[in-house]
Coordinates of C-alpha atoms and ligand atoms in Angstrom, one line a residue:
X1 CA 92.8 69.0 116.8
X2 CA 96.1 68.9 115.7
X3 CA 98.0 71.5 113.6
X4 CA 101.4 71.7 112.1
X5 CA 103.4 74.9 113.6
X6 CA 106.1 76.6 111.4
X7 CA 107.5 77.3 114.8
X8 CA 108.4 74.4 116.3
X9 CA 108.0 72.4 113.0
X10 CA 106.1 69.8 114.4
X11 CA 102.4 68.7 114.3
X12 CA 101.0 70.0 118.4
X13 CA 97.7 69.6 119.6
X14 CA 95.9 72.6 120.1
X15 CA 95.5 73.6 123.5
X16 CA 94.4 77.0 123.7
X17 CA 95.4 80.1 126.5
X18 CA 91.5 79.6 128.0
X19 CA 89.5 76.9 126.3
X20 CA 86.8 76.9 124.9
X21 CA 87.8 80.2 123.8
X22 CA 90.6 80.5 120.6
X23 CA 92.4 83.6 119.9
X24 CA 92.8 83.8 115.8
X25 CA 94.5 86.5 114.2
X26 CA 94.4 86.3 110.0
X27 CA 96.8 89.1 107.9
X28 CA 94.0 90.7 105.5
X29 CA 94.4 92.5 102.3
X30 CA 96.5 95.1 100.7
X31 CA 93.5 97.3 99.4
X32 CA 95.3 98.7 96.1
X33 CA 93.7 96.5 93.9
X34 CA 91.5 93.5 94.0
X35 CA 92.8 90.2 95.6
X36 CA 93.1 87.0 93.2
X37 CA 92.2 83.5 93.6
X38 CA 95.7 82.9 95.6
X39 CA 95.5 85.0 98.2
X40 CA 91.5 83.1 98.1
X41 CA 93.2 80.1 98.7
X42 CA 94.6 81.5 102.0
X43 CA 91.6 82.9 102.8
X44 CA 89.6 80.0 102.3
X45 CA 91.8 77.6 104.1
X46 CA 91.7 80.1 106.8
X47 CA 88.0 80.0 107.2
X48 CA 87.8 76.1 107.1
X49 CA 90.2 76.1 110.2
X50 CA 87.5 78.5 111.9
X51 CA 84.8 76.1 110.7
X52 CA 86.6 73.1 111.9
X53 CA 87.7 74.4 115.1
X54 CA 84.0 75.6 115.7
X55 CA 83.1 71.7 114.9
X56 CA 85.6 71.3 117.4
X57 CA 83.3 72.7 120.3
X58 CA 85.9 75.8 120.2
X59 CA 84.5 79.7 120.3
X60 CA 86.8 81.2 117.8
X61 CA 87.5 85.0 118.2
X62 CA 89.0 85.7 114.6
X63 CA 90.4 89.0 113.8
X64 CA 91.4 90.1 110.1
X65 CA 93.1 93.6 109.4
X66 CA 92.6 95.7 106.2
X67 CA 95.5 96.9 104.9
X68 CA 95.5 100.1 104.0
X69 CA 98.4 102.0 104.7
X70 CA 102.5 101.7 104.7
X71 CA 102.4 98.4 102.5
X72 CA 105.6 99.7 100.4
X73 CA 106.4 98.7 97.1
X74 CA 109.8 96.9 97.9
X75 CA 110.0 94.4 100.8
X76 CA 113.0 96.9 101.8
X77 CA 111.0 99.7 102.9
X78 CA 111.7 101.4 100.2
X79 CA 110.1 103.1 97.1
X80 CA 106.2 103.8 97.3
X81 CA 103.0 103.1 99.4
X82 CA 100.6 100.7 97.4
X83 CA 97.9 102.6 98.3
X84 CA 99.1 105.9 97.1
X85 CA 100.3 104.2 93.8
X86 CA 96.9 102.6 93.4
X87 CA 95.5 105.9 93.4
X88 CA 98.0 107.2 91.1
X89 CA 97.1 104.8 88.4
X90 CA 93.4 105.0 88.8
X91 CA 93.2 109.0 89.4
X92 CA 91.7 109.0 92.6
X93 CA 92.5 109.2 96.3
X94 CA 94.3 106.6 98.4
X95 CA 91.0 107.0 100.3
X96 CA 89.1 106.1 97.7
X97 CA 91.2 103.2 96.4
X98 CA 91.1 101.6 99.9
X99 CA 87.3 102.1 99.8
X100 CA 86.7 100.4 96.7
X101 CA 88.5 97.5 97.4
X102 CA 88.0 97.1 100.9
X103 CA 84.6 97.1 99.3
X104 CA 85.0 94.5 96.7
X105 CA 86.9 92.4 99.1
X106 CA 84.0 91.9 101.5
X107 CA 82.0 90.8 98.8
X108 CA 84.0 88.6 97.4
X109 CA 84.7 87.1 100.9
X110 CA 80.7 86.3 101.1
X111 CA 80.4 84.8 97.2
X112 CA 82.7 82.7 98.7
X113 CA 80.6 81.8 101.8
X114 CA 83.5 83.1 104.5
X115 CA 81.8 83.2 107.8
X116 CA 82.1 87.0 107.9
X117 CA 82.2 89.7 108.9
X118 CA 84.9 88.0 111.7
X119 CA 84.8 89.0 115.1
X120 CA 86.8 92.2 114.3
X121 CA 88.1 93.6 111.1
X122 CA 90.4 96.2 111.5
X123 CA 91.7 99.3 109.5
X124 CA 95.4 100.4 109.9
X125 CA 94.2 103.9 109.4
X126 CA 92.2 103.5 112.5
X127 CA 94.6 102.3 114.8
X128 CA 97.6 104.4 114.8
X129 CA 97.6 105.6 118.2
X130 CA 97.9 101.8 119.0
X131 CA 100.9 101.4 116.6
X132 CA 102.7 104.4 117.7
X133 CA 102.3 103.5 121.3
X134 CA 103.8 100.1 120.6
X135 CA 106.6 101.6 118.7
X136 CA 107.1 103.9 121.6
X137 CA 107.7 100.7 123.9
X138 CA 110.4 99.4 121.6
X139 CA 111.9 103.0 121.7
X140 CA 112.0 102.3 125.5
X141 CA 113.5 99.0 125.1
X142 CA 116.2 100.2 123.2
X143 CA 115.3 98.6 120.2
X144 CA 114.6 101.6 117.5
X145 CA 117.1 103.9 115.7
X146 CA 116.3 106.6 113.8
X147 CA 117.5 107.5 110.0
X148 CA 116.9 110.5 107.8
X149 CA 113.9 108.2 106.3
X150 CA 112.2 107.0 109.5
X151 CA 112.4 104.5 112.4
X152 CA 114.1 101.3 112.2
X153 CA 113.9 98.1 114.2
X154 CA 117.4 96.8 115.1
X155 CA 116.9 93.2 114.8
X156 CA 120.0 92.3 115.7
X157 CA 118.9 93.6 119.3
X158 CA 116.7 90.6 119.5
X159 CA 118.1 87.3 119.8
X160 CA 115.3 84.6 118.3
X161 CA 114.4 86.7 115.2
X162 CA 115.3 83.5 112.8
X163 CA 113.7 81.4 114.9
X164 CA 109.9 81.1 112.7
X165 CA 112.0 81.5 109.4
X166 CA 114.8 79.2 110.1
X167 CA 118.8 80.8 110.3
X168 CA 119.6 79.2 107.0
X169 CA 116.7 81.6 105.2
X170 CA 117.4 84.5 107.2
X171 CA 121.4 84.0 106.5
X172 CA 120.4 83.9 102.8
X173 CA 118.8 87.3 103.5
X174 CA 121.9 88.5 104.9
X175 CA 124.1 87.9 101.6
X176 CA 121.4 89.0 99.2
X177 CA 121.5 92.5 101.2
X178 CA 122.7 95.1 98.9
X179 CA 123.6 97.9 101.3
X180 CA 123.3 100.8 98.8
X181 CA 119.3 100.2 98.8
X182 CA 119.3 101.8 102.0
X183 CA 122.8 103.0 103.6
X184 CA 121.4 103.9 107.1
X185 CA 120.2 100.6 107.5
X186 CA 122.6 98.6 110.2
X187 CA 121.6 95.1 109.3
X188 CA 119.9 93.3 106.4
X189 CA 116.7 92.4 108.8
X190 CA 116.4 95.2 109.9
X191 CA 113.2 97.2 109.3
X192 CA 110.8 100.5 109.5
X193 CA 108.6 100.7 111.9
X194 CA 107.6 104.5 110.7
X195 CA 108.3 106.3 107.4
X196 CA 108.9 110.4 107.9
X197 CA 106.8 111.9 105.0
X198 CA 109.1 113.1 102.2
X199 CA 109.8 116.5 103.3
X200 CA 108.8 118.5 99.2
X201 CA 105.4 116.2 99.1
X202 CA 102.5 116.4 101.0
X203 CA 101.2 112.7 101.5
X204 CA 97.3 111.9 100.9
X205 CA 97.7 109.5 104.0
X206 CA 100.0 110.7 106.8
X207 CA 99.7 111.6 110.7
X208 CA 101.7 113.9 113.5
X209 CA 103.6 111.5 115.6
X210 CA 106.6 111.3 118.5
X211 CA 109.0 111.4 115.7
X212 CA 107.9 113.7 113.3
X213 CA 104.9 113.5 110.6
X214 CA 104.9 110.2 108.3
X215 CA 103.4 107.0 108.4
X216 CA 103.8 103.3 109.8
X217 CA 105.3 100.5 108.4
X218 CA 103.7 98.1 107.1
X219 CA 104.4 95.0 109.8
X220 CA 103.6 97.3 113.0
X221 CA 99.6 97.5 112.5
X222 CA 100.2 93.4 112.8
X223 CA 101.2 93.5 116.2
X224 CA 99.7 96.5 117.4
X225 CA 95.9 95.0 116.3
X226 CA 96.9 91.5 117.1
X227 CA 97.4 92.5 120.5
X228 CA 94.7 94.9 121.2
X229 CA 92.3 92.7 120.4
X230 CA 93.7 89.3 121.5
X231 CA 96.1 89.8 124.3
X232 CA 99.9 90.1 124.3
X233 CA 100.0 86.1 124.0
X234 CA 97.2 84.0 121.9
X235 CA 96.1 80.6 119.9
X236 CA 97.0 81.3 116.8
X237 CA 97.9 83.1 113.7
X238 CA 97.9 82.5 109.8
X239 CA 98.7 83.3 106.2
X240 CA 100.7 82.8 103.2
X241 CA 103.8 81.1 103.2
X242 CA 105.4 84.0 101.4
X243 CA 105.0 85.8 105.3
X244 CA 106.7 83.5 107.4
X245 CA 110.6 85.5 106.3
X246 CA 109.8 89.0 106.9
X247 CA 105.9 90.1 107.6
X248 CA 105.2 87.2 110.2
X249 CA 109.3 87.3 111.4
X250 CA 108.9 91.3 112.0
X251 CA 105.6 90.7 114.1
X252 CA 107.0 88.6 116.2
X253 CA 110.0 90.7 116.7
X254 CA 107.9 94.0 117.5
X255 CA 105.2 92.4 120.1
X256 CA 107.2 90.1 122.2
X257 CA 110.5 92.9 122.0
X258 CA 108.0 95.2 123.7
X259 CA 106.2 92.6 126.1
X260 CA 109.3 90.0 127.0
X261 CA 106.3 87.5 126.3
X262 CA 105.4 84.7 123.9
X263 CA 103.8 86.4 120.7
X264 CA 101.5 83.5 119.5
X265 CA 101.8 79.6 120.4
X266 CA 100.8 78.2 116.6
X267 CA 101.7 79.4 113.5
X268 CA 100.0 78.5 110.3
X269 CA 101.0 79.0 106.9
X270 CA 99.4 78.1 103.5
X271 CA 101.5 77.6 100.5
X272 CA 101.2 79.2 97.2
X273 CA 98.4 78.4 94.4
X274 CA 100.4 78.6 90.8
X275 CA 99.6 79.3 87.1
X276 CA 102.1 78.8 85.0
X277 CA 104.5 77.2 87.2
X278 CA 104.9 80.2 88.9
X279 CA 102.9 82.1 92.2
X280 CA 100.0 83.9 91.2
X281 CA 100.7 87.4 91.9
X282 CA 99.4 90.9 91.6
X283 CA 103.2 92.0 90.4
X284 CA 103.1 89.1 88.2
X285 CA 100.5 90.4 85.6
X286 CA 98.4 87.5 84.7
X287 CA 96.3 86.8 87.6
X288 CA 92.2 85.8 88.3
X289 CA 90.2 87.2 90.2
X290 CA 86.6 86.3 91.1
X291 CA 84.9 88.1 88.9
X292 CA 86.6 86.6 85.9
X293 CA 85.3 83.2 87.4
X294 CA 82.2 84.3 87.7
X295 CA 82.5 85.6 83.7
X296 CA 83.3 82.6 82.7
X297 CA 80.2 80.7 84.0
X298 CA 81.6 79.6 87.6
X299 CA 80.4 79.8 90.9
X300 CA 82.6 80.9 93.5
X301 CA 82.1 77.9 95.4
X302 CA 83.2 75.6 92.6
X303 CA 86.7 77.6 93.3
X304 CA 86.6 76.2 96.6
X305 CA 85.9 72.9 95.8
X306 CA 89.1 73.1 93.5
X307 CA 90.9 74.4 97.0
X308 CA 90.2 71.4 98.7
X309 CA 91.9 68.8 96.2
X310 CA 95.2 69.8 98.1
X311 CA 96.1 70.0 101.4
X312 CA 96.9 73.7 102.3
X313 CA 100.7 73.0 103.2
X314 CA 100.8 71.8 99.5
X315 CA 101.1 73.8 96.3
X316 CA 98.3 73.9 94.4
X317 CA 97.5 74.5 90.3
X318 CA 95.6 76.8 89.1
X319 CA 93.4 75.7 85.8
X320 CA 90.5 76.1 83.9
X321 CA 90.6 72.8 83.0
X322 CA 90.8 71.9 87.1
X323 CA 88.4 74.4 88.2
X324 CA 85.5 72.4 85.8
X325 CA 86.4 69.6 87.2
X326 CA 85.4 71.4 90.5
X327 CA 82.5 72.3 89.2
X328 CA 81.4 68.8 87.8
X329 CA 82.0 67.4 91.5
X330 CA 80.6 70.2 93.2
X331 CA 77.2 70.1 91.0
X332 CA 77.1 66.2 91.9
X333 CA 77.6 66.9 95.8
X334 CA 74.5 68.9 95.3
X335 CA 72.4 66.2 93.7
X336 CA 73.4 64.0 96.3
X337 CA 72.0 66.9 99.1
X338 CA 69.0 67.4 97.0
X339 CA 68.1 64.2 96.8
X340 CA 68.4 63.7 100.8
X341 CA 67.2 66.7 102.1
X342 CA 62.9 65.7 102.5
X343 CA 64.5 62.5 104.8
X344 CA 64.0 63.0 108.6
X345 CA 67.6 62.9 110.0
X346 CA 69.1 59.6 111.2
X347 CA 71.9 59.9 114.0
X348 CA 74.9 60.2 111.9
X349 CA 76.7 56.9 111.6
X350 CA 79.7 56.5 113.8
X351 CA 82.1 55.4 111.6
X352 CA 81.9 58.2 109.3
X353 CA 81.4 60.7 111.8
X354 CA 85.1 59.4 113.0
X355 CA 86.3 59.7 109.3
X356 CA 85.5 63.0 109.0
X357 CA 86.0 64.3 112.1
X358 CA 89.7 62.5 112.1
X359 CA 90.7 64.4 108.8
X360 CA 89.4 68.1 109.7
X361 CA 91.2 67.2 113.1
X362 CA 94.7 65.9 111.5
X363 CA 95.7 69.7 110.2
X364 CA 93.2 70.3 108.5
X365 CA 93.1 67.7 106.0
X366 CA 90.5 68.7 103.5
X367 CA 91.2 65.8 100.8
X368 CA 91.0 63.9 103.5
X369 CA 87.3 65.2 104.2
X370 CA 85.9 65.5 101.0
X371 CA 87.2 61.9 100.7
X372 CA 85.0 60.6 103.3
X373 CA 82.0 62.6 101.7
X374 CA 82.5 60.6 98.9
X375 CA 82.5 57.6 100.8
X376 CA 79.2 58.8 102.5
X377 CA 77.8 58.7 99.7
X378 CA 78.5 55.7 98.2
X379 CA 78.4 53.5 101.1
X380 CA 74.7 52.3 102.6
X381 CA 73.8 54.7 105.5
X382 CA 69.9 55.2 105.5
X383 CA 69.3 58.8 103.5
X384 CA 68.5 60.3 107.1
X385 CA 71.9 59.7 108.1
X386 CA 73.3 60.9 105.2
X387 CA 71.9 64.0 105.5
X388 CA 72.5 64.3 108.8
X389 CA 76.3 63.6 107.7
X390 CA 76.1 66.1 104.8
X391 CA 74.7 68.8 107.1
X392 CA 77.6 68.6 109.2
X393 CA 80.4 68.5 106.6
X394 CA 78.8 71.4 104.7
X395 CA 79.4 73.5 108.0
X396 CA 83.0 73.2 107.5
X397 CA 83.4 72.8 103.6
X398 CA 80.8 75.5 103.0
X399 CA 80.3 74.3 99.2
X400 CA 76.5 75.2 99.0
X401 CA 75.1 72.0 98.9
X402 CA 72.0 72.8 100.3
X403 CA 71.7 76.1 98.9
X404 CA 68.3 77.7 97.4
X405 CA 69.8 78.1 93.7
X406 CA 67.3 81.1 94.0
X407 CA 69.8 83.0 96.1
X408 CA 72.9 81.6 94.5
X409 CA 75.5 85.0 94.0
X410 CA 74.8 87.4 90.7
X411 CA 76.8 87.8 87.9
X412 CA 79.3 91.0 88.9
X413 CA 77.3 93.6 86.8
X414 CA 74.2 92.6 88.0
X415 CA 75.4 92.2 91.4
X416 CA 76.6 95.6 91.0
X417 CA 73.5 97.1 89.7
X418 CA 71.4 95.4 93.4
X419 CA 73.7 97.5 94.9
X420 CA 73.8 100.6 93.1
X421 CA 69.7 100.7 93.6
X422 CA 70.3 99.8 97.6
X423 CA 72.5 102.9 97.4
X424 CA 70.2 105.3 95.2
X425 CA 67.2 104.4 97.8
X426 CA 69.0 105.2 100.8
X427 CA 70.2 108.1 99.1
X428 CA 66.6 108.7 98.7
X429 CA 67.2 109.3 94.9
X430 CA 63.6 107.4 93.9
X431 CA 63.8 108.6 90.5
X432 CA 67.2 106.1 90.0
X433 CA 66.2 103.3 92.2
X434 CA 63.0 102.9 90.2
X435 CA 65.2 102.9 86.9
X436 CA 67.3 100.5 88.5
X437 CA 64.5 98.0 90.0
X438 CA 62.9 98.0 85.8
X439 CA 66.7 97.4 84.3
X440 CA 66.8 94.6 86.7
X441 CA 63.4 93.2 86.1
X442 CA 64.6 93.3 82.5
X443 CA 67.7 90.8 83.7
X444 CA 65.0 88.4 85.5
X445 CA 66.0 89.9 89.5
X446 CA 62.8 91.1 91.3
X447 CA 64.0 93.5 93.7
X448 CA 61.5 94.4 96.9
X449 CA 61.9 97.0 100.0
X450 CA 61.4 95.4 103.1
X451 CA 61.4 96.7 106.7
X452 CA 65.5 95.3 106.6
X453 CA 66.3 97.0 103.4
X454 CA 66.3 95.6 99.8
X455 CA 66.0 91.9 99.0
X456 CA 66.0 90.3 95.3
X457 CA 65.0 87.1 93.8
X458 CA 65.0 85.5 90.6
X459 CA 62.1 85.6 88.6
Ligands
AMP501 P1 98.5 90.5 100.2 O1 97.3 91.3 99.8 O2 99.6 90.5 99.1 O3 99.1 90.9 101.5 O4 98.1 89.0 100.4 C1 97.1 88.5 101.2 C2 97.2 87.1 101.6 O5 97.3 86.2 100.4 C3 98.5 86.8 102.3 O6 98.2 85.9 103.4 C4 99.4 86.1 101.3 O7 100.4 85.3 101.9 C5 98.4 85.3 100.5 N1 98.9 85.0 99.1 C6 99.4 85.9 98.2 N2 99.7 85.3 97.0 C7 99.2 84.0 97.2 C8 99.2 82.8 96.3 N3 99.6 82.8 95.0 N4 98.7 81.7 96.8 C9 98.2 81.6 98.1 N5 98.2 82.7 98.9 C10 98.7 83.8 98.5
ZN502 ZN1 100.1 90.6 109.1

């Protein structure tokens, strides 16, 4: 398998720490609000490298953090928490707001058929010990100072911090550094690795530390997690593009400034899905989120179809007009599965075995593989091979193709009402989950207790 590295900026084959075994670290969300389809396409092409790597004969050990503390406003530390201002807006408390959309973020990572939960999926909240323990060893080293508004790392202290973002972008940093946001700061890089709590305002989220009461930044629960859980040096690590300056520059500075060692051998990065011309963004106002597919008559899956017309190092639009199209091709991939699925399977044939092993292989070409599907199907391979063929693309392209339209996901308020009735019965509250099982009788879902807990089905 071979992957381009933002680090070297070169195309290496993957040769992991202790094969078979891959260490995969993934940044999650920013629970303030709900993610949109962009940061899905990061998501998505992050699970296709786990499904192509397990193709691979790899054991992937993939670990996702929640954000849900210390993500500030400004990329200069400065200004507010997300989370706090999330809870501002919607009168609740950051504990709730990270609830709710940690919440909705799991199910929309299984509408969208993500192999989940991953191997470990970790809370900020629950590991600060583990960041204040690695900030403590960068204390040790030197490598923190301290300012009336928290603990900074001195970047300039380690020598290969422009190394994943390049010296021209981190120079460009430099000039744009207006020293008046932040006075205490010594260098335009530099960056908190703990906030002190404003001394007149009691924060909803904040803990006793070393240094005083506060909170970490944002890029230490990276580091710290990425390291508990996979070692001081592993396989590999993704997301955005809009990370590799900054988020994925500051990781790399705090774990191998404490350790002396090599952080992570490859670096992935998707780029951006646009609307508009521009990145879809939460800050940006007009951006979709699942459920508004799912509104307007699509099935998540049809989203990812639409993911895989471009490889993940390109941009990639954002239409209604291209997501039917995703649709269209989506609902004929499934004809073509439906009308193979009684054959007994054939061994696949050779040559389109190699096609489609040789695109998931060349970084993750997805065209590339959805290509050869295409040919699959057109060409004359016996309908057991075909299957056989379709069977194994599907575990990496995870379209649904040989789905039970039965169990294909709800609509979001009737989704949300098989939930609310799971919740009411193991509340014990009978009166309300028999009210619940009529009103969704009334929408066509049977709902039935089994020894397991709730299932539904379509009438
Ligand atoms: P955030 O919740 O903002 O930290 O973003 C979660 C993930 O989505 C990160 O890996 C981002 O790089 C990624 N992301 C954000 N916006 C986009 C976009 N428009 N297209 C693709 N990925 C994005
Ligand atoms: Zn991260």
């Amino acid at each position: 398998m071979r992957l381009f590295n933002t680090l070297s900026r070169a195309l290496e084959e993957l040769r992991p720490l202790d094969p078979p075994r891959v260490g995969l670290y993934t940044c999650g969300p920013t629970v303030y609000n709900y993610q949109h389809v962009g940061n899905y396409r990061t998501y998505i092409f992050e699970d296709c490298l786990k499904r192509a790597l397990r193709l691979c004969g790899f054991q992937v050990k993939h670990v996702m953090n929640i954000t849900d503390v210390g993500h500030l406003v400004s990329q200069g530390d400065e200004g507010e928490d997300k989370m706090e201002v999330g809870a501002q807006r919607e009168g609740k408390t950051a504990w709730d707001i990270a609830k709710i959309y940690t919440d909705a973020f799991i199910q929309d990572c299984r509408s969208l058929d993500l192999l989940w939960p991953p191997e470990v999926l970790c809370k900020a909240t629950e590991h600060i010990p583990e960041q204040i323990g690695l900030i403590q060893r960068l204390e040790a080293k030197g490598l923190i100072y301290r300012t009336s508004d928290g603990l900074y790392y001195d970047t300039a202290k380690f020598p290969g911090y422009s190394r994943l973002a390049g010296e021209s972008h981190i120079a460009g940093i430099k000039e744009g550094f207006r020293v008046d946001a932040n006075p205490e700061k010594r260098g335009a890089t530099d960056f908190a690795v703990w906030k002190f709590s404003p001394k007149d305002q009691k924060r909803q989220m904040e803990w006793d530390s070393p240094w005083g009461k506060g909170f970490p930044g944002w890029h230490i629960e990276c580091s710290a997690m990425a390291m508990k859980y996979l070692g001081e040096s592993f396989d590999i690590h993704c997301g955005g593009v809009d990370h590799i300056p900054i988020h994925h520059s500051n990781e790399i500075a705090q774990a191998e400034g404490a350790t002396g060692k090599p952080f992570v051998r490859i670096w992935l990065h998707g780029e951006f899905l646009l609307m508009n011309n521009a990145k879809m963004a939460k800050s940006a106002g007009g951006f979709v989120t699942l459920a508004h597919l799912k509104e307007k008559g699509f099935d998540p899956l049809d989203y990812r179809y639409h993911c895989y017309t471009a490889h993940y190092r390109k941009q990639l639009d954002f239409t209604w007009e291209l997501l039917e199209s995703g649709k269209t091709a989506r609902r004929r991939l499934r004809e073509a599965a439906a009308a193979v699925k009684g054959e007994a399977l054939q061994p696949i044939t050779a040559e389109l075995d190699k096609a489609f092993r040789a695109a998931v292989g060349d970084d993750l070409n997805m065209p590339g593989a959805v290509a050869a599907v295409w040919d699959c199907l057109r060409g004359g391979a016996p309908a057991g091979a075909k299957r056989a063929f379709l069977e194994q693309a599907e575990s990496v392209l995870a379209l649904g193709l040989f789905r039970d339209e039965a169990q294909a996901p709800l609509p979001a308020q009737v989704q949300a009402l098989v939930e609310r009735r799971a919740a009411a019965r193991a509340a014990r509250d009978f009166k309300l989950s028999d009210e619940l099982r009529k009103d969704l009788e009334s929408r066509g879902i049977l709902v039935e207790d089994t020894k397991q807990g709730q299932r539904w089905r379509r009438k």
